[in-house]
């Protein structure tokens, strides 16, 4: 037996702090980003100069900061039980097929091909479209980040009994066996290519579980990784 009272208390305090801090930070950071975007439009800078590159760098980093705060806020809402689903009938196959379009520029920059495979006719599911889109974006962004030039990222969706299975597979470095049980924990990162604070997969798991499904991974070191989640019909 192990007393986890202090650990649970610490996790609760940490979660509450993240929720409050993220909420307080979001408004000023978003305002700064909007003000900077307006300033950038009005400034006249020499084309190809150092100033243009610096402005682009600041814009990208501020965008990353806004995204990070959004991830922290969303994850904290799930952890504190205040996130609810706005369900509506949805064609999941169409939702999956739209994902590569949102990542077309990122995939082209990394020289990675994206393939989408839909197996069989699928029923319309009663899901939260915004949350499922966020889930697919997290998994796809993760797959692209760990892909090499010339690789493929495959998105698939199929029905298996009373479940619909969605998968996102890359051909990257894979995940060591001993780390596969930890990758869905918050603030945990594995592999050499890091980004963010390790909340993407933790948030993905929360979204799937709130829909009544399960999130898992299949991977061998050096052979890529396949993340998949199930949703009840």
PDB file of C-alpha atoms in Angstrom, residues 63 67 95-115 132-145 153 155 168:
ATOM      1  CA  UNK A  63       1.839  32.767 -31.944  1.00  0.00           C
ATOM      2  CA  UNK A  67      -1.012  28.387 -28.553  1.00  0.00           C
ATOM      3  CA  UNK A  95     -13.412  15.493 -40.545  1.00  0.00           C
ATOM      4  CA  UNK A  96     -10.354  13.240 -40.927  1.00  0.00           C
ATOM      5  CA  UNK A  97     -10.065  13.980 -44.657  1.00  0.00           C
ATOM      6  CA  UNK A  98     -10.004  17.728 -43.965  1.00  0.00           C
ATOM      7  CA  UNK A  99      -7.022  17.437 -41.626  1.00  0.00           C
ATOM      8  CA  UNK A 100      -4.264  17.217 -44.293  1.00  0.00           C
ATOM      9  CA  UNK A 101      -5.528  20.477 -45.810  1.00  0.00           C
ATOM     10  CA  UNK A 102      -4.826  22.351 -42.570  1.00  0.00           C
ATOM     11  CA  UNK A 103      -1.262  20.997 -42.521  1.00  0.00           C
ATOM     12  CA  UNK A 104      -0.472  21.359 -46.228  1.00  0.00           C
ATOM     13  CA  UNK A 105       2.095  24.143 -45.731  1.00  0.00           C
ATOM     14  CA  UNK A 106       3.763  22.455 -42.761  1.00  0.00           C
ATOM     15  CA  UNK A 107       3.975  19.124 -44.619  1.00  0.00           C
ATOM     16  CA  UNK A 108       5.403  20.792 -47.725  1.00  0.00           C
ATOM     17  CA  UNK A 109       8.007  22.616 -45.642  1.00  0.00           C
ATOM     18  CA  UNK A 110       9.105  19.339 -44.076  1.00  0.00           C
ATOM     19  CA  UNK A 111       8.868  17.502 -47.442  1.00  0.00           C
ATOM     20  CA  UNK A 112       6.436  14.973 -45.954  1.00  0.00           C
ATOM     21  CA  UNK A 113       3.553  13.428 -47.914  1.00  0.00           C
ATOM     22  CA  UNK A 114       0.180  13.049 -46.183  1.00  0.00           C
ATOM     23  CA  UNK A 115      -2.145  10.168 -47.053  1.00  0.00           C
ATOM     24  CA  UNK A 132     -12.174  16.237 -32.189  1.00  0.00           C
ATOM     25  CA  UNK A 133     -10.551  18.659 -34.619  1.00  0.00           C
ATOM     26  CA  UNK A 134      -8.171  19.748 -31.857  1.00  0.00           C
ATOM     27  CA  UNK A 135      -7.412  16.091 -31.131  1.00  0.00           C
ATOM     28  CA  UNK A 136      -6.630  15.318 -34.781  1.00  0.00           C
ATOM     29  CA  UNK A 137      -4.484  18.447 -35.054  1.00  0.00           C
ATOM     30  CA  UNK A 138      -2.455  17.450 -31.978  1.00  0.00           C
ATOM     31  CA  UNK A 139      -1.766  13.956 -33.308  1.00  0.00           C
ATOM     32  CA  UNK A 140      -0.999  15.188 -36.848  1.00  0.00           C
ATOM     33  CA  UNK A 141       1.311  17.958 -35.654  1.00  0.00           C
ATOM     34  CA  UNK A 142       3.114  15.408 -33.490  1.00  0.00           C
ATOM     35  CA  UNK A 143       3.514  13.027 -36.444  1.00  0.00           C
ATOM     36  CA  UNK A 144       4.900  15.755 -38.714  1.00  0.00           C
ATOM     37  CA  UNK A 145       7.332  16.952 -36.066  1.00  0.00           C
ATOM     38  CA  UNK A 153       2.075  10.500 -42.528  1.00  0.00           C
ATOM     39  CA  UNK A 155      -4.397   9.126 -41.430  1.00  0.00           C
ATOM     40  CA  UNK A 168      -2.329   8.751 -37.312  1.00  0.00           C
TER      41      UNK A 168
END
